[in-house]
Short mmCIF file of C-alpha atoms in Angstrom, two decimals:
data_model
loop_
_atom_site.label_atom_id
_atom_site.label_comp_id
_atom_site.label_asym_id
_atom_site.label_seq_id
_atom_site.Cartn_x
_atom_site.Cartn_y
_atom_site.Cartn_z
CA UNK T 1 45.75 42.73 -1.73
CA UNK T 2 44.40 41.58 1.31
CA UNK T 3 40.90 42.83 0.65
CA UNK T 4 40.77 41.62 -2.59
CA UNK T 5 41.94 37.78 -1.16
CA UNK T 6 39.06 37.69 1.35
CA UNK T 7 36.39 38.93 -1.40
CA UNK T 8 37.95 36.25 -3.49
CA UNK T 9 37.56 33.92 -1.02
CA UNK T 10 33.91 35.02 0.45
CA UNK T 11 32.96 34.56 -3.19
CA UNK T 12 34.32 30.95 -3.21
CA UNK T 13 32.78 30.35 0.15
CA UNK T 14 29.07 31.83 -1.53
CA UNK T 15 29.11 29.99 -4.57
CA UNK T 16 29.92 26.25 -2.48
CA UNK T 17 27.27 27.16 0.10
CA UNK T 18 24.87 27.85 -3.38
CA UNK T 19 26.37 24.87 -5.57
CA UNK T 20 25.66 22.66 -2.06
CA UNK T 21 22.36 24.16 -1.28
CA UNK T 22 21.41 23.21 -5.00
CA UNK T 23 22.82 20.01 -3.99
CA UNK T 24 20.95 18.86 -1.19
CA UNK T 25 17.73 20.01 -2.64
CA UNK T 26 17.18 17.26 -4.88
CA UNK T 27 17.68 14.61 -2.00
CA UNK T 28 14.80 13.73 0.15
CA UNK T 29 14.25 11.23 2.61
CA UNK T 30 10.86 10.44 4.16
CA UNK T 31 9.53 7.34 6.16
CA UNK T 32 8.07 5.90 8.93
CA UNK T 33 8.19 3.79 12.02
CA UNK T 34 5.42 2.01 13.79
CA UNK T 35 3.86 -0.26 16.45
CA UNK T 36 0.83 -2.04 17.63
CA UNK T 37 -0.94 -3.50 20.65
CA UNK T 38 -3.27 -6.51 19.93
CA UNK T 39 -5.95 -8.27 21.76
CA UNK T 40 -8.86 -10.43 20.62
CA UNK T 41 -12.44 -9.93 21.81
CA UNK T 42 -13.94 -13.01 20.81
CA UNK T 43 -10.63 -15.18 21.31
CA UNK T 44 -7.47 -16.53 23.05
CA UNK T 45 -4.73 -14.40 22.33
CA UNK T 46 -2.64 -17.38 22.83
CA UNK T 47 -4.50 -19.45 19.82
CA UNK T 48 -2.94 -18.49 17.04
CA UNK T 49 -6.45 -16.76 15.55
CA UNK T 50 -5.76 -14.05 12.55
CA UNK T 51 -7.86 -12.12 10.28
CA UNK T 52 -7.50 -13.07 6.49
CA UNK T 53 -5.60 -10.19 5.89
CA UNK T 54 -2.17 -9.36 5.59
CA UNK T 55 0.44 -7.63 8.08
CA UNK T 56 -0.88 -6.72 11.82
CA UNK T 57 -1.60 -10.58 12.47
CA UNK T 58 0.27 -10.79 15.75
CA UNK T 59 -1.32 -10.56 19.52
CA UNK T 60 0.19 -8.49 22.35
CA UNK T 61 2.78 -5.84 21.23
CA UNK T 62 4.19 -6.52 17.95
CA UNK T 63 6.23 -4.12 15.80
CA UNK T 64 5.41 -3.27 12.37
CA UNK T 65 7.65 -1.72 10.25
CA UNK T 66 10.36 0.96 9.83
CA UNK T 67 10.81 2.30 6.41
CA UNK T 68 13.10 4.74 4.80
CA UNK T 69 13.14 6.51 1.58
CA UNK T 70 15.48 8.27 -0.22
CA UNK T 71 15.23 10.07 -3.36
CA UNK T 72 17.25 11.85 -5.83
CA UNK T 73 15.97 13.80 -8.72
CA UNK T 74 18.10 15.24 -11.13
CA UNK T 75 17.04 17.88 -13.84
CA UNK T 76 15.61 15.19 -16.34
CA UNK T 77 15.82 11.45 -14.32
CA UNK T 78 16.29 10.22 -10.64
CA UNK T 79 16.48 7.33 -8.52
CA UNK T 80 14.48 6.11 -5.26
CA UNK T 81 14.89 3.63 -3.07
CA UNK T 82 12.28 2.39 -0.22
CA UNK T 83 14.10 0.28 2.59
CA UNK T 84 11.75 -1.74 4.62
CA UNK T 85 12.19 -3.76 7.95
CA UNK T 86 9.87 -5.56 10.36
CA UNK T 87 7.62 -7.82 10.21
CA UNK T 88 5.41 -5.53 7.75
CA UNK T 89 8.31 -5.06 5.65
CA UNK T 90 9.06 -9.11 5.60
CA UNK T 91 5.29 -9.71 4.42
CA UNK T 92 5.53 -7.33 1.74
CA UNK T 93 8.37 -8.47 0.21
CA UNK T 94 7.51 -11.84 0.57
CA UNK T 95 11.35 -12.59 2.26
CA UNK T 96 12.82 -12.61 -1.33
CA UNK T 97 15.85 -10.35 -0.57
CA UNK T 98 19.08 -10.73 0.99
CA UNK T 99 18.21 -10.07 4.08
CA UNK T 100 13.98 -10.19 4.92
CA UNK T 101 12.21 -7.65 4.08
CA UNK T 102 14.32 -5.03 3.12
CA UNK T 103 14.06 -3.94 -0.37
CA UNK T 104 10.60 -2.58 -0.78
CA UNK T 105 11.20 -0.45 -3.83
CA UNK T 106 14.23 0.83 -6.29
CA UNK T 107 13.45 2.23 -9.11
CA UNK T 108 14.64 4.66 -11.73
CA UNK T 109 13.16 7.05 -13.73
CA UNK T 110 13.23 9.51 -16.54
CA UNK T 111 10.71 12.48 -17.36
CA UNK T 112 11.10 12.22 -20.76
CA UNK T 113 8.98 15.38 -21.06
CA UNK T 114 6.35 17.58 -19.01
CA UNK T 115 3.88 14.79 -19.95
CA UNK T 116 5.54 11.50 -20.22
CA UNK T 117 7.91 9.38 -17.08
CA UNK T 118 9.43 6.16 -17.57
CA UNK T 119 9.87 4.61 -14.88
CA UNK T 120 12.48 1.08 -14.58
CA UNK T 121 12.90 -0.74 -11.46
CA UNK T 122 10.57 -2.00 -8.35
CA UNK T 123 7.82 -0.41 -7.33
CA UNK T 124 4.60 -0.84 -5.29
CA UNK T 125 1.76 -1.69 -7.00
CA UNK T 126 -1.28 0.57 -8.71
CA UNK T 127 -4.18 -1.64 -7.88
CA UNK T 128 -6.23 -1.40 -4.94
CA UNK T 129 -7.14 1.13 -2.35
CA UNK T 130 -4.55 0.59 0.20
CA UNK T 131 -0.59 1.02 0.21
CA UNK T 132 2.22 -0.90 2.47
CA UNK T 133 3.39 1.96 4.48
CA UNK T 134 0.59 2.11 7.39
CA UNK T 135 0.98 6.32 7.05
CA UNK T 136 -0.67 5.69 3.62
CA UNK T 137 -3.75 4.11 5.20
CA UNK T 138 -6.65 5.66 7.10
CA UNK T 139 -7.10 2.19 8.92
CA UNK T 140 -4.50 0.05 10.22
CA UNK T 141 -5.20 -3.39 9.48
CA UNK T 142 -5.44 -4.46 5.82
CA UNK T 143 -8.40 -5.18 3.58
CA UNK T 144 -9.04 -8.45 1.83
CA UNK T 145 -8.93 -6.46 -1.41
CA UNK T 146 -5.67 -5.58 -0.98
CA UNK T 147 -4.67 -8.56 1.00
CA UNK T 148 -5.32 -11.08 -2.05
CA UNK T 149 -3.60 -8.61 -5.03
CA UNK T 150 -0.38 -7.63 -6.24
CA UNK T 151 2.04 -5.47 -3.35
CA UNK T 152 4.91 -4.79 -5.68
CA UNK T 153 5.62 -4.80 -9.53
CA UNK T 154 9.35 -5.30 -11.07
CA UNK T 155 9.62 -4.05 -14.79
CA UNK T 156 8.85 -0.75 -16.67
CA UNK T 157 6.07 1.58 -16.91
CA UNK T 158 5.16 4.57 -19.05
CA UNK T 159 3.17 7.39 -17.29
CA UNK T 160 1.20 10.24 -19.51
CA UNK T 161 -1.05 12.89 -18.36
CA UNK T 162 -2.92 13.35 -21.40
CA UNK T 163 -4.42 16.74 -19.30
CA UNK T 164 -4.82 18.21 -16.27
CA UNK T 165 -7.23 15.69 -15.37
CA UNK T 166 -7.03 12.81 -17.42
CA UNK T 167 -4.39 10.38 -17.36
CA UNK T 168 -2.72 7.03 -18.42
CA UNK T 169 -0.49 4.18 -17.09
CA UNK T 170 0.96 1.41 -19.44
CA UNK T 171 3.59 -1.14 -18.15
CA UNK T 172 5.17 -4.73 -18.72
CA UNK T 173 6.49 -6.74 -15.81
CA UNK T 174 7.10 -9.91 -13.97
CA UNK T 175 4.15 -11.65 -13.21
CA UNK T 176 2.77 -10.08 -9.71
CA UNK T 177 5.14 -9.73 -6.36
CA UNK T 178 7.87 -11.88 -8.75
CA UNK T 179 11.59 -10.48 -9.34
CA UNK T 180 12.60 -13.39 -11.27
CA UNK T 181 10.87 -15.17 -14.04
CA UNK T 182 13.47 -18.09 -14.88
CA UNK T 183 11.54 -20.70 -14.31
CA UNK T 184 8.47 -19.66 -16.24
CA UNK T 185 9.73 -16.60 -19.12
CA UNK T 186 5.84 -14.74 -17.96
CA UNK T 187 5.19 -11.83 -18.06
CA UNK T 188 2.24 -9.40 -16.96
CA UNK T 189 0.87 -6.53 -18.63
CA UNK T 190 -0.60 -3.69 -16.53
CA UNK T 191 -2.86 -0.42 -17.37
CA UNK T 192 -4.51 2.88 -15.09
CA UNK T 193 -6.44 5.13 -16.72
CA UNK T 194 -7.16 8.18 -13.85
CA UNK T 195 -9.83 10.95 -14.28
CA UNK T 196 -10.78 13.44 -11.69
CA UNK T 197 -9.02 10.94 -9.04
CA UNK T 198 -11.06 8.19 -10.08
CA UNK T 199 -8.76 5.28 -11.39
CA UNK T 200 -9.47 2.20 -13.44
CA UNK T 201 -6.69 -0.42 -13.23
CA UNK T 202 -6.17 -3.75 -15.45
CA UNK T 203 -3.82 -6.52 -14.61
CA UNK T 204 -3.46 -9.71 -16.43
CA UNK T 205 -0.81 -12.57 -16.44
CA UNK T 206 -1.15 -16.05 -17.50
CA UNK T 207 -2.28 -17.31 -13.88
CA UNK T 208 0.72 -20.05 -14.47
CA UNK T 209 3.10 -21.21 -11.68
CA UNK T 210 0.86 -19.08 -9.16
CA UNK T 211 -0.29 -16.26 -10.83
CA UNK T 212 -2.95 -13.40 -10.49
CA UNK T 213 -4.83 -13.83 -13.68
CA UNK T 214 -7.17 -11.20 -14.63
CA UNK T 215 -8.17 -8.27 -12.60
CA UNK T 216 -10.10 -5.54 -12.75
CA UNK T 217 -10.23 -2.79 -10.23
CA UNK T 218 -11.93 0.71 -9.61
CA UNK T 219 -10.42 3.06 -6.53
CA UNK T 220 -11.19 6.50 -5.63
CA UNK T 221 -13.61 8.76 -3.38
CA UNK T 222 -15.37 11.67 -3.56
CA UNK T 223 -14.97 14.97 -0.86
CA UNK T 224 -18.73 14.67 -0.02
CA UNK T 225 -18.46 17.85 2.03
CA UNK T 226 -15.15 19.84 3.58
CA UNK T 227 -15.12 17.22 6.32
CA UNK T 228 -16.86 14.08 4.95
CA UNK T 229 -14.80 11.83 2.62
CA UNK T 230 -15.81 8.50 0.85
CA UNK T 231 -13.68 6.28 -0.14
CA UNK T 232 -14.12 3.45 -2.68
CA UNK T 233 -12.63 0.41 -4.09
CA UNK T 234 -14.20 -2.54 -6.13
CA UNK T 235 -11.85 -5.05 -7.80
CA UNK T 236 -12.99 -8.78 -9.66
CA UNK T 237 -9.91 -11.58 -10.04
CA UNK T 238 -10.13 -14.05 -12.29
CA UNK T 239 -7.44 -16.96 -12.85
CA UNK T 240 -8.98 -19.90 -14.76
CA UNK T 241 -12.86 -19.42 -13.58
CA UNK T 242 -11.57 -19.32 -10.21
CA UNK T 243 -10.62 -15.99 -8.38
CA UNK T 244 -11.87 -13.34 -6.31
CA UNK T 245 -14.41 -10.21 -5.97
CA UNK T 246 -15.48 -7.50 -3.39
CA UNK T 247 -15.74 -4.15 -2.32
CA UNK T 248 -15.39 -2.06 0.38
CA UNK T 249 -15.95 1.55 1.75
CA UNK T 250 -14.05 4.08 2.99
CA UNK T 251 -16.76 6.85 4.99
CA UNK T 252 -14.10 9.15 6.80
CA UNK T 253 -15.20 12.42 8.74
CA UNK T 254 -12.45 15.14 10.30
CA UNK T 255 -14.04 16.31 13.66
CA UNK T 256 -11.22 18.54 14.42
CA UNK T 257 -7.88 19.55 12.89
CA UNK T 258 -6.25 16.79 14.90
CA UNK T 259 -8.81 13.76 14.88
CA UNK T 260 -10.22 12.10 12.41
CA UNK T 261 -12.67 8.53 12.75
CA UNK T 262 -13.31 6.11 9.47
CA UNK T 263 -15.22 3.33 8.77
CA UNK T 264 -14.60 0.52 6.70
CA UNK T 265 -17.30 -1.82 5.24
CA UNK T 266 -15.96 -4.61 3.39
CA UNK T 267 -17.93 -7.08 1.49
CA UNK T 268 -15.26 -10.12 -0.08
CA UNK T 269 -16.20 -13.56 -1.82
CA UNK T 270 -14.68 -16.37 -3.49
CA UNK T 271 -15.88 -17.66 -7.37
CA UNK T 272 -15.35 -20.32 -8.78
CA UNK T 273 -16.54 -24.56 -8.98
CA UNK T 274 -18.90 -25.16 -6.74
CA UNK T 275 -21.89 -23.65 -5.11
CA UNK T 276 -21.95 -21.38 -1.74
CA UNK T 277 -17.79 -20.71 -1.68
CA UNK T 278 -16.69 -18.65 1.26
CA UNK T 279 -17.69 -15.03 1.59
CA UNK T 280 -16.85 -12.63 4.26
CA UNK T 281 -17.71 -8.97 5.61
CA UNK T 282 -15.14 -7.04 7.86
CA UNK T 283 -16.31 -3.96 9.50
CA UNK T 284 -13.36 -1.92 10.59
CA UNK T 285 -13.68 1.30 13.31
CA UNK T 286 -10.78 3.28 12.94
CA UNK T 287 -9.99 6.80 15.44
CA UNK T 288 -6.80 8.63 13.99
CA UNK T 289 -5.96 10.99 16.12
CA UNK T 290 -2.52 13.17 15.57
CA UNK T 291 0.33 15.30 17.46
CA UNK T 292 2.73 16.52 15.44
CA UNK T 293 3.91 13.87 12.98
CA UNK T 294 3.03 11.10 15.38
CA UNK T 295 -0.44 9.13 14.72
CA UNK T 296 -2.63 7.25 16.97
CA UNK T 297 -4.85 4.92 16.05
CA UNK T 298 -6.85 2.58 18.25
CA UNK T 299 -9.30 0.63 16.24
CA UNK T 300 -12.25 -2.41 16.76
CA UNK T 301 -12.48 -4.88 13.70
CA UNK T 302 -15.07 -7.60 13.19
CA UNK T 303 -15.23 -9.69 10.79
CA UNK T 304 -18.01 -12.57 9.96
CA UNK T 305 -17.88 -15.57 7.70
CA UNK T 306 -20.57 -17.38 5.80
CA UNK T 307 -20.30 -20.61 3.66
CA UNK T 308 -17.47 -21.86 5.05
CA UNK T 309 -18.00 -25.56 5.71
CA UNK T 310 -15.24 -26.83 3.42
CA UNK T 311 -12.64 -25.26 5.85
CA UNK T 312 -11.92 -21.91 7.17
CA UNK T 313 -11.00 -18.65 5.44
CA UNK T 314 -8.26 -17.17 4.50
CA UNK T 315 -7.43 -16.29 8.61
CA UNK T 316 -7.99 -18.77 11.86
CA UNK T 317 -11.45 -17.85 13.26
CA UNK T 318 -12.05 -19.41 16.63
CA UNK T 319 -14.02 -18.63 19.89
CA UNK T 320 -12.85 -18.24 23.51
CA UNK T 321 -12.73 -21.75 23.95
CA UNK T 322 -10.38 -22.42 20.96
CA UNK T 323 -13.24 -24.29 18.53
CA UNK T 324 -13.74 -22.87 15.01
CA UNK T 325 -16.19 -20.47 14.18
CA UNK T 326 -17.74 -17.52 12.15
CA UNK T 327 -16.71 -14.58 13.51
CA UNK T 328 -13.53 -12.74 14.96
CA UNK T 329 -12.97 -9.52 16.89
CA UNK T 330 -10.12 -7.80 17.80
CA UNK T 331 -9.05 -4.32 19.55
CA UNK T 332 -5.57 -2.54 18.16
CA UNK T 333 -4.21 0.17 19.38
CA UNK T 334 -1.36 1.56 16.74
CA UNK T 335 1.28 4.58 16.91
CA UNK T 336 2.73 6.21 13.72
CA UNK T 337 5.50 8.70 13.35
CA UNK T 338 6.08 9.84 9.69
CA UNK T 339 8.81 11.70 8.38
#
């Protein structure tokens, strides 16, 4: 009687351990923490001068943002949800929550079959090159590309993969970065169409009560050799004959197994009324160099200004005596630690 209690119970104790294992595989939780160190080359630190870009603006030491995400996925639908702090995590979300900056993403979603997931919720956006979460990125400051489009979408999307290496994105949502749409009733219609990991994206709203408008975009790269890897993104805005174009490169060559060095080349310009509107081209050296799940990054950034004698750009440009001018420089110096 005895032996047959403790098989009873070892077989209890096995099929818990088994039901729990089974449990805890379908949560995950990933994120990321990091930091920077600021100086300008070509300015006071103590002047107030930024890039036109977002995130990173800050001189000295300045935090960036700690993220977490957990997941759930059941056998058909799931649930994720992205919590963001920092300063990184404020500008992203634009300071619309409860507390700054800490809803990122929460979503839900349903694989309706091996081909098709609906997806409800909040969730960052498909356009551009560039992502929130500095782990994402191969440099550390922000392009003007991704600076001047959507970060996050609220509404639904429909994803198919129409093959192995063709696929499509259709979804209907608040007008870009917007949870609430009371005081307009817009909304904004959104399309990818991905081949070969080259993606075409579409994004239109009305351009009413501060809108996007129209935009276009192209992002992917090519694996040019094992350890050469060229990225690309293009995007054109338009909101009323006024808006925005560029495009920028990506060049990105692995020296060893543990550092990395990119480049990117960004050309940006304004359109609309008016003749010679401000343009500007940011060259961004990036080092990435990694131990363990911890990242380093130092990196030099210049960026140079043309037609811009109705008023500055889209950052504060001055020189070492504080007067406005074309150019800014800066040295960062950035630590990463995904999980």
């Amino acid at each position: 009687m005895k032996k047959l209690f403790t098989l009873s119970m070892l077989f209890v104790a096995t099929a818990l351990f088994a039901q729990e294992e089974a449990t805890e595989s379908k949560l995950s939780i990933t994120g990321s923490v990091d930091a920077y160190y600021q100086t300008y080359l070509t300015a006071p630190d103590n002047e107030g001068a930024t890039f036109g870009t977002a995130f990173a603006g800050q001189s000295g030491f300045a935090l960036g943002m700690a993220n977490l995400v957990v997941g759930y996925e059941g056998e058909k639908a799931g649930a994720v949800i992205d919590l963001v702090t920092g300063p990184r995590g404020a500008g992203a979300t634009f300071n619309t929550d409860i507390v700054d900056g800490i809803v990122n993403q929460a979503y839900v979603y349903w694989n309706v079959s091996d081909k098709t997931t609906l997806t409800f919720g909040r969730w960052n956006t498909f356009l551009g090159y560039e992502v929130i979460a500095p782990a994402g990125n191969f440099n550390y400051s922000c392009s003007y590309l991704f600076s001047s489009g959507p970060f996050s979408h609220m509404g639904l999307k429909a994803d198919f993969a129409l093959s192995d290496d063709l696929s499509l994105m259709l979804a209907v949502t608040n007008p870009w970065d917007t949870n609430d749409i009371s005081m307009t009733g817009e909304y904004a219609l959104g399309a990818q169409l991905g081949y070969k990991g080259q993606f075409l994206n579409l994004y239109y709203d009305s351009g009413n009560a501060g809108g996007l408008g129209f935009e276009v975009d192209y992002t992917g790269g090519f694996d040019l050799t094992d350890a050469f890897y060229l990225g690309i993104n293009a995007a054109y805005n338009d909101n009323d004959g006024s808006g925005f174009y560029g495009a920028a490169l990506y060049p990105q060559l692995a020296a060893s197994d543990s550092f990395s060095i990119g480049l990117r080349g960004e050309y940006f310009a304004l359109h609309g009324d008016g003749d010679d509107l401000p343009s500007v081209f940011a060259t961004t050296l990036t080092g990435s160099f990694t131990v363990d799940n911890l990242i380093i990054k130092p990196e030099l950034r210049l960026d140079a200004l043309s037609n811009q004698d109705d008023g500055m750009f889209y950052g504060k440009f001055i020189d070492n005596d504080g007067a406005p001018t074309d150019s800014l420089a800066a040295f960062t110096l950035a630590a990463i630690y995904a999980f």
